[in-house]
Amino acid sequence: MTASSHHPALSAQASAESLVELLDDARRRTLALVAPLSENDLGTQHDPLMSPIVWDLGHIAHFEELWLLRNTEGPVEFGEMPGVYNPFEHPRATRGALELPSAAETLALLTRVRERVAGRVRAIDWTTDDPLLRDGYVVRLVAQHEHQHNETMLQTLQLKQGAPYAAPRGWDVPAALPVARDMVHVPAGEYSMGTDDRVWAYDNERPRHRVWLPAFEIDRVPVTNGAYLEFMHDGGYERRELWSGAGWQWREQTRASAPGYWEQRGAHWSVRTMDRVQPVPLDHPVCHVSWYEAEAFARWAGKRLPSEAEWEVAATWDAARGAARQAPWGAGPATPPVANVEQLAFGTAPVGAYPAGTSPSGCTGMVGDVWEWTASDFTGYPGFVAFPYREYSEVFFGSDSRVLRGGSWATRAAVARATFRNWDYPVRRQIFAGFRCARDA
Ligand code: AVJ
Ligand code: FE
C-alpha cells in the first residue's frame, strides 16, 4: 500500500491547510464531548482505571506542544513530557490525587497551544525527506492521539457512577437488515498483513509482511447479545471447563456473571449506554466483555478466537485480485454509511446493518460497532522499528496484552483503519469491545 492510496497528493500549501483542519476537527469533537460536563465531572477521578477528564485534556495539550512546537525546534524525547502529564510517571490510578489545573485553565491551555501550532503548521515545509514531517506525519500522529483520548474519555464517561453523561447524540444507527449468522470460509494460503504506509500508520502496523495461514472459518457477524445470552443461560459463567485457568481466576475475583453494564430485572436484562437504558438488544454485538469471557464463549461454541492475521485477512483480502484492500469496502475512510464509527451514535447497531461495509470474504461489521478481541499477543511484526517513540508501542510488546481490531462506535474514522492495532490486558472490560469466533476449517 502506498502513501498515495490513502489520500490525494496535495500541494504543500493545500496540505498545510488540510493539516490544520485535521487538528481543528479533532478539537471540535473533544470540545463537543466535554460540553455537557460539569466542573466536578471534569475534575474527578471516576474510576481507578481511568484518568480525571481534565488530565486527558491537559495531556492532549502537552502531547501536542511536545510534538508540534518543541520537536519542530529540535529533537525531543517522549520523557520530556511535563511531570504530571507524563503517563509513565503517574499511573492512571494515582491521577485523581494530582494537583491539576482547573478545567477552565486546561481549556485555555489547549487553545493557547493550538494557536501557536496552527502558525507552525503553516510555516513548515511538509515535503521534506524527514519521515516525521513528510506529508504531515507528525500532525496526523497528534490528531490521532486526540482521537484516541476521545475514546478513552468516553470509556471514563461510561464507567462513571452517579448522574449519567448526557451524551450529545448526533444520529441514530440504521435499522436491522437480514444477515446470515453463519461462518465464512477462507482457504489456506500465503497472505500479507500490516502496511508500509508512512502517512497515517503507527509504527506497530508496519511493515507489511507475508503470513501463511491454514484454511479457517470465521463468523460472518460479531457475536450478538442474543448468542451471548444463550451462553449465559447454558451455564457459561458457572462451567469451569469452559474457562482457562487465568480466565476462571478472573471470573472468581470479579464475580462477573454478565457483560459490563448489564442489569437484571426479574427475567429480563437491560443494558445502559451512557444515559440510555434499554432492554438488551438481541441483534447487536455484545460489548464490554473481557478477553477471558470471549475465550470462554468461544470454547462453549466449539470455536476459538481468530488470530490477528486471520482477522485482517477476513477483513481485507480480496481473493479475486490476490491482494488486500485498504478497507473491507475497498478504499476510503470509515464513515457512518459504511461502518458505525465516529462516536455520535453513542451505541452499537444491529449486526448486518452496514451491508456496504462487507469485506470480500463476506464478513460484516469488521470495522466499527465494537473492537474485536483476537487471540494474539501484542508484539512487533517481523522487522518492526519503533517510530517516532518507543513509548507508544514497543514498551507494551509482550504476552501481557492481547490485540483488538476494527474500532468501535466510539472510534474516530481516521483511527478505524483495517491495519490499526489496539491492545489491552485480557481482564479489561472498559473498552467498547466484543468479538467474533473462528475455527480451523
Ligand atoms: C492504543 C489505546 C492502547 O490509550 O494507552 C494514547 C493510545 N497512546 N496516548 C492507550 C494512546 C498514547 C493507547 N491505546
Ligand atoms: Fe496519550
PDB file of N, CA, C and O in Angstrom, residues 184-191 211-218 309-310 313-314 317-320 360-361 439-441:
ATOM      1  N   VAL A 184     -17.826 -17.754   7.373  1.00  0.00           N
ATOM      2  CA  VAL A 184     -17.304 -17.731   6.003  1.00  0.00           C
ATOM      3  C   VAL A 184     -16.016 -18.546   5.982  1.00  0.00           C
ATOM      4  O   VAL A 184     -15.316 -18.667   6.990  1.00  0.00           O
ATOM      5  N   HIS A 185     -15.728 -19.108   4.830  1.00  0.00           N
ATOM      6  CA  HIS A 185     -14.555 -19.972   4.675  1.00  0.00           C
ATOM      7  C   HIS A 185     -13.422 -19.187   4.024  1.00  0.00           C
ATOM      8  O   HIS A 185     -13.635 -18.490   3.035  1.00  0.00           O
ATOM      9  N   VAL A 186     -12.239 -19.305   4.577  1.00  0.00           N
ATOM     10  CA  VAL A 186     -11.071 -18.658   3.967  1.00  0.00           C
ATOM     11  C   VAL A 186     -10.047 -19.758   3.687  1.00  0.00           C
ATOM     12  O   VAL A 186      -9.628 -20.470   4.615  1.00  0.00           O
ATOM     13  N   PRO A 187      -9.680 -19.938   2.424  1.00  0.00           N
ATOM     14  CA  PRO A 187      -8.780 -21.052   2.102  1.00  0.00           C
ATOM     15  C   PRO A 187      -7.361 -20.826   2.637  1.00  0.00           C
ATOM     16  O   PRO A 187      -6.952 -19.698   2.873  1.00  0.00           O
ATOM     17  N   ALA A 188      -6.646 -21.950   2.802  1.00  0.00           N
ATOM     18  CA  ALA A 188      -5.238 -21.852   3.191  1.00  0.00           C
ATOM     19  C   ALA A 188      -4.491 -21.053   2.132  1.00  0.00           C
ATOM     20  O   ALA A 188      -4.849 -21.073   0.951  1.00  0.00           O
ATOM     21  N   GLY A 189      -3.470 -20.351   2.549  1.00  0.00           N
ATOM     22  CA  GLY A 189      -2.692 -19.646   1.547  1.00  0.00           C
ATOM     23  C   GLY A 189      -1.691 -18.701   2.158  1.00  0.00           C
ATOM     24  O   GLY A 189      -1.628 -18.525   3.379  1.00  0.00           O
ATOM     25  N   GLU A 190      -0.923 -18.107   1.267  1.00  0.00           N
ATOM     26  CA  GLU A 190       0.015 -17.087   1.708  1.00  0.00           C
ATOM     27  C   GLU A 190      -0.669 -15.745   1.535  1.00  0.00           C
ATOM     28  O   GLU A 190      -1.142 -15.417   0.447  1.00  0.00           O
ATOM     29  N   TYR A 191      -0.750 -14.994   2.598  1.00  0.00           N
ATOM     30  CA  TYR A 191      -1.402 -13.698   2.601  1.00  0.00           C
ATOM     31  C   TYR A 191      -0.387 -12.656   3.065  1.00  0.00           C
ATOM     32  O   TYR A 191       0.753 -12.979   3.396  1.00  0.00           O
ATOM     33  N   VAL A 211       2.194 -13.718   5.569  1.00  0.00           N
ATOM     34  CA  VAL A 211       1.823 -14.705   6.581  1.00  0.00           C
ATOM     35  C   VAL A 211       1.204 -15.893   5.854  1.00  0.00           C
ATOM     36  O   VAL A 211       0.478 -15.732   4.875  1.00  0.00           O
ATOM     37  N   TRP A 212       1.516 -17.086   6.325  1.00  0.00           N
ATOM     38  CA  TRP A 212       0.899 -18.279   5.758  1.00  0.00           C
ATOM     39  C   TRP A 212      -0.176 -18.751   6.711  1.00  0.00           C
ATOM     40  O   TRP A 212       0.059 -18.910   7.907  1.00  0.00           O
ATOM     41  N   LEU A 213      -1.379 -18.948   6.218  1.00  0.00           N
ATOM     42  CA  LEU A 213      -2.476 -19.364   7.094  1.00  0.00           C
ATOM     43  C   LEU A 213      -3.091 -20.669   6.595  1.00  0.00           C
ATOM     44  O   LEU A 213      -3.415 -20.793   5.413  1.00  0.00           O
ATOM     45  N   PRO A 214      -3.281 -21.639   7.501  1.00  0.00           N
ATOM     46  CA  PRO A 214      -4.094 -22.800   7.151  1.00  0.00           C
ATOM     47  C   PRO A 214      -5.539 -22.346   6.930  1.00  0.00           C
ATOM     48  O   PRO A 214      -5.930 -21.269   7.407  1.00  0.00           O
ATOM     49  N   ALA A 215      -6.338 -23.155   6.250  1.00  0.00           N
ATOM     50  CA  ALA A 215      -7.736 -22.780   5.993  1.00  0.00           C
ATOM     51  C   ALA A 215      -8.469 -22.564   7.314  1.00  0.00           C
ATOM     52  O   ALA A 215      -8.220 -23.262   8.298  1.00  0.00           O
ATOM     53  N   PHE A 216      -9.343 -21.575   7.338  1.00  0.00           N
ATOM     54  CA  PHE A 216     -10.124 -21.329   8.559  1.00  0.00           C
ATOM     55  C   PHE A 216     -11.507 -20.824   8.202  1.00  0.00           C
ATOM     56  O   PHE A 216     -11.778 -20.426   7.063  1.00  0.00           O
ATOM     57  N   GLU A 217     -12.368 -20.870   9.219  1.00  0.00           N
ATOM     58  CA  GLU A 217     -13.696 -20.263   9.104  1.00  0.00           C
ATOM     59  C   GLU A 217     -13.781 -19.174  10.154  1.00  0.00           C
ATOM     60  O   GLU A 217     -13.205 -19.298  11.226  1.00  0.00           O
ATOM     61  N   ILE A 218     -14.528 -18.131   9.834  1.00  0.00           N
ATOM     62  CA  ILE A 218     -14.684 -17.031  10.785  1.00  0.00           C
ATOM     63  C   ILE A 218     -16.130 -16.542  10.723  1.00  0.00           C
ATOM     64  O   ILE A 218     -16.755 -16.576   9.654  1.00  0.00           O
ATOM     65  N   ALA A 309      -3.933 -12.159  12.399  1.00  0.00           N
ATOM     66  CA  ALA A 309      -3.731 -12.332  10.953  1.00  0.00           C
ATOM     67  C   ALA A 309      -5.021 -12.810  10.290  1.00  0.00           C
ATOM     68  O   ALA A 309      -5.412 -12.314   9.226  1.00  0.00           O
ATOM     69  N   GLU A 310      -5.698 -13.760  10.933  1.00  0.00           N
ATOM     70  CA  GLU A 310      -6.967 -14.235  10.372  1.00  0.00           C
ATOM     71  C   GLU A 310      -7.983 -13.095  10.306  1.00  0.00           C
ATOM     72  O   GLU A 310      -8.711 -12.951   9.322  1.00  0.00           O
ATOM     73  N   VAL A 313      -7.026 -10.741   7.380  1.00  0.00           N
ATOM     74  CA  VAL A 313      -7.277 -11.372   6.073  1.00  0.00           C
ATOM     75  C   VAL A 313      -8.785 -11.403   5.800  1.00  0.00           C
ATOM     76  O   VAL A 313      -9.247 -11.056   4.705  1.00  0.00           O
ATOM     77  N   ALA A 314      -9.572 -11.776   6.802  1.00  0.00           N
ATOM     78  CA  ALA A 314     -11.033 -11.812   6.615  1.00  0.00           C
ATOM     79  C   ALA A 314     -11.577 -10.411   6.333  1.00  0.00           C
ATOM     80  O   ALA A 314     -12.583 -10.250   5.645  1.00  0.00           O
ATOM     81  N   TRP A 317      -8.755  -9.205   2.628  1.00  0.00           N
ATOM     82  CA  TRP A 317      -8.194  -9.946   1.494  1.00  0.00           C
ATOM     83  C   TRP A 317      -9.204 -10.064   0.369  1.00  0.00           C
ATOM     84  O   TRP A 317     -10.332 -10.522   0.559  1.00  0.00           O
ATOM     85  N   ASP A 318      -8.771  -9.639  -0.806  1.00  0.00           N
ATOM     86  CA  ASP A 318      -9.617  -9.684  -1.994  1.00  0.00           C
ATOM     87  C   ASP A 318      -9.074 -10.808  -2.876  1.00  0.00           C
ATOM     88  O   ASP A 318      -8.098 -10.624  -3.604  1.00  0.00           O
ATOM     89  N   ALA A 319      -9.698 -11.987  -2.762  1.00  0.00           N
ATOM     90  CA  ALA A 319      -9.163 -13.171  -3.446  1.00  0.00           C
ATOM     91  C   ALA A 319      -9.145 -12.965  -4.956  1.00  0.00           C
ATOM     92  O   ALA A 319      -8.236 -13.436  -5.644  1.00  0.00           O
ATOM     93  N   ALA A 320     -10.135 -12.232  -5.477  1.00  0.00           N
ATOM     94  CA  ALA A 320     -10.206 -12.026  -6.928  1.00  0.00           C
ATOM     95  C   ALA A 320      -8.968 -11.278  -7.428  1.00  0.00           C
ATOM     96  O   ALA A 320      -8.477 -11.549  -8.519  1.00  0.00           O
ATOM     97  N   PRO A 360     -14.561  -8.570   1.239  1.00  0.00           N
ATOM     98  CA  PRO A 360     -14.642  -9.536   0.127  1.00  0.00           C
ATOM     99  C   PRO A 360     -14.917 -10.956   0.610  1.00  0.00           C
ATOM    100  O   PRO A 360     -15.591 -11.724  -0.080  1.00  0.00           O
ATOM    101  N   SER A 361     -14.463 -11.330   1.789  1.00  0.00           N
ATOM    102  CA  SER A 361     -14.721 -12.686   2.289  1.00  0.00           C
ATOM    103  C   SER A 361     -16.163 -12.861   2.747  1.00  0.00           C
ATOM    104  O   SER A 361     -16.592 -13.980   3.023  1.00  0.00           O
ATOM    105  N   ARG A 439     -12.665 -20.906  13.583  1.00  0.00           N
ATOM    106  CA  ARG A 439     -12.261 -22.297  13.821  1.00  0.00           C
ATOM    107  C   ARG A 439     -11.450 -22.790  12.632  1.00  0.00           C
ATOM    108  O   ARG A 439     -11.521 -22.215  11.536  1.00  0.00           O
ATOM    109  N   ASP A 440     -10.691 -23.842  12.880  1.00  0.00           N
ATOM    110  CA  ASP A 440      -9.925 -24.449  11.786  1.00  0.00           C
ATOM    111  C   ASP A 440     -10.917 -25.045  10.795  1.00  0.00           C
ATOM    112  O   ASP A 440     -11.928 -25.605  11.211  1.00  0.00           O
ATOM    113  N   ALA A 441     -10.607 -24.950   9.516  1.00  0.00           N
ATOM    114  CA  ALA A 441     -11.543 -25.483   8.515  1.00  0.00           C
ATOM    115  C   ALA A 441     -11.154 -26.917   8.172  1.00  0.00           C
ATOM    116  O   ALA A 441     -10.010 -27.291   8.284  1.00  0.00           O
TER     117      ALA A 441
END
